[in-house]
mmCIF file of C-alpha atoms in Angstrom:
data_model
loop_
_atom_site.group_PDB
_atom_site.id
_atom_site.type_symbol
_atom_site.label_atom_id
_atom_site.label_comp_id
_atom_site.label_asym_id
_atom_site.label_seq_id
_atom_site.Cartn_x
_atom_site.Cartn_y
_atom_site.Cartn_z
ATOM 1 C CA MET R 1 237.736 58.341 68.964
ATOM 2 C CA ILE R 2 241.206 58.609 67.446
ATOM 3 C CA LYS R 3 241.736 58.042 63.725
ATOM 4 C CA ALA R 4 243.503 54.665 64.035
ATOM 5 C CA GLU R 5 240.760 53.259 66.277
ATOM 6 C CA ARG R 6 238.047 54.597 63.986
ATOM 7 C CA GLN R 7 239.613 53.049 60.902
ATOM 8 C CA GLU R 8 240.116 49.739 62.689
ATOM 9 C CA ARG R 9 236.423 49.710 63.543
ATOM 10 C CA ILE R 10 235.500 50.569 59.956
ATOM 11 C CA VAL R 11 237.514 47.611 58.628
ATOM 12 C CA GLY R 12 235.886 45.373 61.249
ATOM 13 C CA VAL R 13 232.370 46.453 60.262
ATOM 14 C CA VAL R 14 233.063 46.003 56.544
ATOM 15 C CA GLU R 15 234.583 42.555 57.102
ATOM 16 C CA LYS R 16 231.661 41.485 59.252
ATOM 17 C CA LEU R 17 228.930 42.631 56.835
ATOM 18 C CA GLY R 18 230.717 42.101 53.536
ATOM 19 C CA SER R 19 229.561 45.475 52.235
ATOM 20 C CA ILE R 20 228.116 48.630 53.774
ATOM 21 C CA SER R 21 227.185 52.145 52.711
ATOM 22 C CA VAL R 22 228.900 55.357 53.841
ATOM 23 C CA HIS R 23 225.678 56.279 55.642
ATOM 24 C CA GLY R 24 225.630 52.943 57.457
ATOM 25 C CA ILE R 25 229.211 53.329 58.702
ATOM 26 C CA ALA R 26 228.618 56.912 59.818
ATOM 27 C CA GLU R 27 225.527 55.828 61.724
ATOM 28 C CA GLN R 28 227.307 52.972 63.483
ATOM 29 C CA LEU R 29 230.376 55.003 64.461
ATOM 30 C CA GLY R 30 228.613 58.297 65.201
ATOM 31 C CA VAL R 31 230.810 60.323 62.852
ATOM 32 C CA SER R 32 230.151 62.423 59.758
ATOM 33 C CA GLU R 33 229.816 60.900 56.301
ATOM 34 C CA MET R 34 232.641 63.167 55.101
ATOM 35 C CA THR R 35 234.950 61.623 57.716
ATOM 36 C CA VAL R 36 233.918 58.141 56.627
ATOM 37 C CA ARG R 37 234.606 58.911 52.963
ATOM 38 C CA ARG R 38 238.117 60.149 53.792
ATOM 39 C CA ASP R 39 238.799 57.044 55.875
ATOM 40 C CA LEU R 40 237.527 54.739 53.137
ATOM 41 C CA GLU R 41 239.767 56.354 50.551
ATOM 42 C CA GLU R 42 242.785 55.910 52.833
ATOM 43 C CA LEU R 43 241.899 52.325 53.750
ATOM 44 C CA SER R 44 241.365 51.509 50.095
ATOM 45 C CA ARG R 45 244.873 52.810 49.231
ATOM 46 C CA LYS R 46 246.251 50.560 51.977
ATOM 47 C CA ASP R 47 244.380 47.563 50.447
ATOM 48 C CA GLN R 48 242.391 46.983 53.632
ATOM 49 C CA LEU R 49 239.010 47.161 51.864
ATOM 50 C CA ILE R 50 237.509 47.864 48.441
ATOM 51 C CA ARG R 51 236.023 51.308 47.858
ATOM 52 C CA VAL R 52 232.789 51.216 45.848
ATOM 53 C CA HIS R 53 230.368 53.967 44.907
ATOM 54 C CA GLY R 54 228.446 54.921 48.034
ATOM 55 C CA GLY R 55 230.339 52.667 50.434
ATOM 56 C CA ALA R 56 232.871 49.871 50.790
ATOM 57 C CA ARG R 57 233.189 46.140 50.291
ATOM 58 C CA SER R 58 235.449 43.703 52.119
ATOM 59 C CA LEU R 59 238.285 41.967 50.294
ATOM 60 C CA SER R 60 236.780 38.564 51.049
ATOM 61 C CA ALA R 61 233.274 39.637 49.989
ATOM 62 C CA ASP R 62 234.652 40.652 46.606
ATOM 63 C CA GLU R 63 235.360 36.992 45.930
ATOM 64 C CA ARG R 64 231.827 35.969 46.909
ATOM 65 C CA SER R 65 229.802 38.744 45.311
ATOM 66 C CA MET R 66 229.707 37.199 41.830
ATOM 67 C CA LEU R 67 226.898 34.690 41.418
ATOM 68 C CA ARG R 68 228.295 31.335 40.291
ATOM 69 C CA ARG R 69 225.246 30.014 38.465
ATOM 70 C CA GLU R 70 221.771 30.993 37.400
ATOM 71 C CA PHE R 71 219.065 29.252 39.403
ATOM 72 C CA THR R 72 216.205 27.673 37.494
ATOM 73 C CA HIS R 73 212.763 29.248 37.592
ATOM 74 C CA SER R 74 211.433 26.545 39.923
ATOM 75 C CA GLU R 75 214.439 26.909 42.259
ATOM 76 C CA LYS R 76 213.907 30.674 42.490
ATOM 77 C CA ARG R 77 210.282 30.205 43.557
ATOM 78 C CA SER R 78 211.400 28.620 46.839
ATOM 79 C CA ILE R 79 214.079 31.228 47.699
ATOM 80 C CA ASN R 80 212.922 33.931 50.159
ATOM 81 C CA ALA R 81 209.304 33.160 49.259
ATOM 82 C CA ASP R 82 207.810 35.040 52.239
ATOM 83 C CA GLU R 83 209.786 38.187 51.501
ATOM 84 C CA LYS R 84 208.808 38.004 47.830
ATOM 85 C CA ARG R 85 205.121 37.825 48.773
ATOM 86 C CA ALA R 86 205.503 40.881 51.014
ATOM 87 C CA ILE R 87 207.246 42.749 48.184
ATOM 88 C CA ALA R 88 204.498 41.757 45.753
ATOM 89 C CA HIS R 89 201.803 43.188 48.077
ATOM 90 C CA ILE R 90 203.563 46.546 48.195
ATOM 91 C CA ALA R 91 204.311 46.641 44.461
ATOM 92 C CA ALA R 92 200.761 45.783 43.409
ATOM 93 C CA SER R 93 199.363 48.531 45.647
ATOM 94 C CA VAL R 94 200.964 51.347 43.598
ATOM 95 C CA ILE R 95 199.157 50.430 40.357
ATOM 96 C CA GLU R 96 196.362 52.784 39.318
ATOM 97 C CA GLU R 97 193.224 52.234 37.259
ATOM 98 C CA ARG R 98 193.572 52.088 33.452
ATOM 99 C CA GLU R 99 197.362 52.112 33.538
ATOM 100 C CA THR R 100 199.469 50.236 31.034
ATOM 101 C CA VAL R 101 201.678 47.988 33.145
ATOM 102 C CA TYR R 102 204.791 46.085 32.093
ATOM 103 C CA LEU R 103 205.456 42.953 34.158
ATOM 104 C CA GLY R 104 208.898 41.497 33.604
ATOM 105 C CA THR R 105 210.171 38.026 34.283
ATOM 106 C CA GLY R 106 211.008 36.582 37.682
ATOM 107 C CA THR R 107 209.332 34.907 40.602
ATOM 108 C CA THR R 108 208.821 38.119 42.596
ATOM 109 C CA VAL R 109 206.900 39.633 39.689
ATOM 110 C CA GLU R 110 204.888 36.401 39.442
ATOM 111 C CA GLN R 111 203.879 36.835 43.079
ATOM 112 C CA MET R 112 202.233 40.132 42.100
ATOM 113 C CA VAL R 113 199.698 38.487 39.772
ATOM 114 C CA PRO R 114 197.105 37.256 42.316
ATOM 115 C CA LEU R 115 197.462 40.569 44.166
ATOM 116 C CA LEU R 116 196.793 42.880 41.212
ATOM 117 C CA PRO R 117 193.851 45.204 41.874
ATOM 118 C CA ARG R 118 190.575 44.237 40.195
ATOM 119 C CA ILE R 119 190.468 47.324 38.009
ATOM 120 C CA PRO R 120 190.778 47.827 34.244
ATOM 121 C CA LEU R 121 194.441 47.540 33.220
ATOM 122 C CA ARG R 122 196.452 46.879 30.100
ATOM 123 C CA ILE R 123 199.253 44.453 30.957
ATOM 124 C CA ILE R 124 202.301 43.727 28.820
ATOM 125 C CA THR R 125 204.673 40.874 29.653
ATOM 126 C CA ASN R 126 207.390 38.763 28.075
ATOM 127 C CA SER R 127 206.925 36.105 30.761
ATOM 128 C CA LEU R 128 204.924 33.067 29.718
ATOM 129 C CA SER R 129 204.416 32.168 33.398
ATOM 130 C CA VAL R 130 202.941 35.597 34.155
ATOM 131 C CA PHE R 131 200.729 35.460 31.051
ATOM 132 C CA ASN R 132 199.365 32.022 31.982
ATOM 133 C CA LEU R 133 198.493 33.263 35.467
ATOM 134 C CA LEU R 134 196.713 36.309 34.030
ATOM 135 C CA GLU R 135 194.795 34.622 31.228
ATOM 136 C CA GLY R 136 191.618 34.102 33.249
ATOM 137 C CA ARG R 137 191.398 37.720 34.487
ATOM 138 C CA SER R 138 188.794 39.310 32.212
ATOM 139 C CA GLU R 139 189.305 42.833 33.588
ATOM 140 C CA PHE R 140 192.777 42.965 32.012
ATOM 141 C CA GLU R 141 193.749 43.589 28.408
ATOM 142 C CA LEU R 142 196.773 41.328 27.875
ATOM 143 C CA CYS R 143 199.704 41.687 25.511
ATOM 144 C CA LEU R 144 202.253 38.847 25.371
ATOM 145 C CA VAL R 145 205.612 39.811 23.897
ATOM 146 C CA GLY R 146 206.842 37.075 21.569
ATOM 147 C CA GLY R 147 210.303 36.048 20.421
ATOM 148 C CA MET R 148 212.832 33.337 21.233
ATOM 149 C CA TYR R 149 211.674 31.333 24.250
ATOM 150 C CA ARG R 150 214.143 31.029 27.127
ATOM 151 C CA ARG R 151 212.997 28.060 29.199
ATOM 152 C CA ARG R 152 215.252 28.765 32.175
ATOM 153 C CA THR R 153 213.268 31.882 33.035
ATOM 154 C CA SER R 154 210.040 31.181 31.105
ATOM 155 C CA ALA R 155 210.662 34.337 29.072
ATOM 156 C CA PHE R 156 210.605 35.520 25.460
ATOM 157 C CA VAL R 157 213.752 37.416 24.426
ATOM 158 C CA GLY R 158 215.726 38.347 21.323
ATOM 159 C CA PRO R 159 215.367 40.770 18.390
ATOM 160 C CA VAL R 160 211.649 40.126 17.762
ATOM 161 C CA ALA R 161 210.811 40.784 21.418
ATOM 162 C CA GLU R 162 213.033 43.883 21.458
ATOM 163 C CA ASP R 163 211.364 45.341 18.344
ATOM 164 C CA MET R 164 207.952 44.866 19.919
ATOM 165 C CA VAL R 165 208.824 46.320 23.330
ATOM 166 C CA SER R 166 210.593 49.339 21.817
ATOM 167 C CA SER R 167 207.312 50.377 20.163
ATOM 168 C CA LEU R 168 205.117 50.101 23.282
ATOM 169 C CA GLY R 169 204.722 52.910 25.806
ATOM 170 C CA THR R 170 203.849 52.037 29.403
ATOM 171 C CA ASP R 171 202.851 53.897 32.545
ATOM 172 C CA ILE R 172 204.808 51.676 34.927
ATOM 173 C CA ALA R 173 207.256 48.782 34.621
ATOM 174 C CA PHE R 174 208.050 46.205 37.296
ATOM 175 C CA ILE R 175 211.361 44.428 36.795
ATOM 176 C CA GLY R 176 213.275 41.887 38.870
ATOM 177 C CA ALA R 177 217.040 41.323 39.040
ATOM 178 C CA ASN R 178 219.631 38.801 40.147
ATOM 179 C CA GLY R 179 221.961 41.269 41.817
ATOM 180 C CA ILE R 180 222.324 44.851 43.065
ATOM 181 C CA GLN R 181 225.840 46.075 43.696
ATOM 182 C CA GLY R 182 226.594 49.753 44.070
ATOM 183 C CA ASN R 183 224.649 51.496 41.323
ATOM 184 C CA ALA R 184 224.539 48.450 39.041
ATOM 185 C CA VAL R 185 221.491 46.203 38.594
ATOM 186 C CA THR R 186 222.449 42.885 37.041
ATOM 187 C CA THR R 187 221.093 39.707 35.511
ATOM 188 C CA SER R 188 222.634 36.544 34.098
ATOM 189 C CA ASN R 189 221.580 36.713 30.452
ATOM 190 C CA MET R 190 222.441 39.522 28.046
ATOM 191 C CA GLU R 191 219.351 39.119 25.850
ATOM 192 C CA GLU R 192 217.056 39.144 28.852
ATOM 193 C CA GLY R 193 218.874 42.168 30.266
ATOM 194 C CA LYS R 194 218.604 44.092 27.002
ATOM 195 C CA LEU R 195 214.858 43.507 26.885
ATOM 196 C CA GLN R 196 214.444 44.645 30.494
ATOM 197 C CA GLN R 197 216.459 47.745 29.671
ATOM 198 C CA LEU R 198 214.159 48.562 26.752
ATOM 199 C CA ALA R 199 211.024 47.976 28.833
ATOM 200 C CA LEU R 200 212.315 50.341 31.512
ATOM 201 C CA ASP R 201 213.264 53.012 28.969
ATOM 202 C CA MET R 202 209.708 52.953 27.567
ATOM 203 C CA ALA R 203 208.048 53.370 30.997
ATOM 204 C CA ASP R 204 207.074 56.571 32.789
ATOM 205 C CA ARG R 205 207.724 54.930 36.184
ATOM 206 C CA ARG R 206 210.363 52.259 36.813
ATOM 207 C CA ILE R 207 210.073 49.945 39.803
ATOM 208 C CA LEU R 208 212.622 47.304 40.801
ATOM 209 C CA VAL R 209 211.285 44.413 42.888
ATOM 210 C CA ALA R 210 214.109 42.661 44.711
ATOM 211 C CA ASP R 211 214.440 40.764 47.964
ATOM 212 C CA SER R 212 217.328 41.725 50.247
ATOM 213 C CA SER R 213 219.458 38.706 49.254
ATOM 214 C CA LYS R 214 220.130 40.478 45.928
ATOM 215 C CA VAL R 215 221.898 43.427 47.576
ATOM 216 C CA GLY R 216 225.690 43.124 47.428
ATOM 217 C CA LYS R 217 225.505 40.444 44.731
ATOM 218 C CA ARG R 218 226.315 40.823 41.054
ATOM 219 C CA ASP R 219 225.655 38.770 37.981
ATOM 220 C CA PHE R 220 227.106 38.663 34.493
ATOM 221 C CA PHE R 221 225.249 41.510 32.742
ATOM 222 C CA SER R 222 224.567 44.985 34.138
ATOM 223 C CA PHE R 223 221.379 46.198 32.449
ATOM 224 C CA TYR R 224 220.377 49.333 34.380
ATOM 225 C CA ARG R 225 221.529 51.867 36.941
ATOM 226 C CA LEU R 226 219.854 51.741 40.329
ATOM 227 C CA SER R 227 219.651 55.534 40.357
ATOM 228 C CA ASP R 228 217.457 55.443 37.225
ATOM 229 C CA PHE R 229 214.723 53.499 39.011
ATOM 230 C CA ASP R 230 211.981 55.526 40.676
ATOM 231 C CA ALA R 231 211.938 53.078 43.583
ATOM 232 C CA VAL R 232 213.016 49.654 44.782
ATOM 233 C CA VAL R 233 210.425 47.564 46.591
ATOM 234 C CA MET R 234 211.963 45.575 49.449
ATOM 235 C CA GLY R 235 210.392 43.431 52.147
ATOM 236 C CA PRO R 236 209.643 44.964 55.571
ATOM 237 C CA ASP R 237 212.161 42.576 57.152
ATOM 238 C CA ALA R 238 215.055 43.660 54.924
ATOM 239 C CA SER R 239 218.100 44.646 56.968
ATOM 240 C CA GLN R 240 218.907 48.286 57.540
ATOM 241 C CA GLU R 241 222.247 47.750 55.827
ATOM 242 C CA ALA R 242 220.548 46.500 52.671
ATOM 243 C CA ARG R 243 218.160 49.458 52.749
ATOM 244 C CA ASN R 244 220.994 51.938 53.266
ATOM 245 C CA ALA R 245 222.919 50.508 50.323
ATOM 246 C CA VAL R 246 219.904 50.991 48.041
ATOM 247 C CA GLU R 247 218.957 54.389 49.448
ATOM 248 C CA GLU R 248 222.349 55.714 48.409
ATOM 249 C CA HIS R 249 220.893 55.685 44.886
ATOM 250 C CA THR R 250 217.088 55.665 44.968
ATOM 251 C CA ARG R 251 213.981 55.433 47.135
ATOM 252 C CA VAL R 252 212.983 52.259 48.977
ATOM 253 C CA LEU R 253 209.340 51.208 49.279
ATOM 254 C CA GLY R 254 208.448 48.759 52.022
#
């Protein structure tokens, strides 16, 4: 395949998918990743695509990648519900007896609650929804992080919550997100993002739970690097392109 034809195909693939990893392009075209990187740099200089860490994004996708509004908690429950349940099954299965577990906000994390193993655990959460679902489980020691209540996500945030979380060590933290673009993991609210950042910093293992619709999207506040997570749990039906984009930075479970 000559260079001009190869680059034309690369632009076509990027335009079709919106975004794609270097590995994904190399796999589709049957060329080396080094060749793809050189082509992407050249195509980026010609303004035919946007070069991002680990891959490329189409010019049109750049306009659509930013989320325009934050969905309400009830709206989020109905989005990709089947995939979220599959993710929750996988995430809950990695928890071990007597661990201290941080459960963040979000409807995917909520889906984990009925699937948690019936073993002794200490569970910390800033989500009132998660706490209410857990209250009747006598095998768990529960710790609800207090602070300013954010109704849109049923979460406690702010300085009081941050002070509390920064003093609590955990074995494993499960956090959701609104967007994953390149190496950035994003959410809509700065206070909520800062608390998630603190919870992750205090954990020995950091797990991101995110359905495939989050890949290639970005929100207002970038609170963590994808490469600093130990793994991302995705549904078994997530596209190979979404998996490749994440695997540029960390391990995928599911």
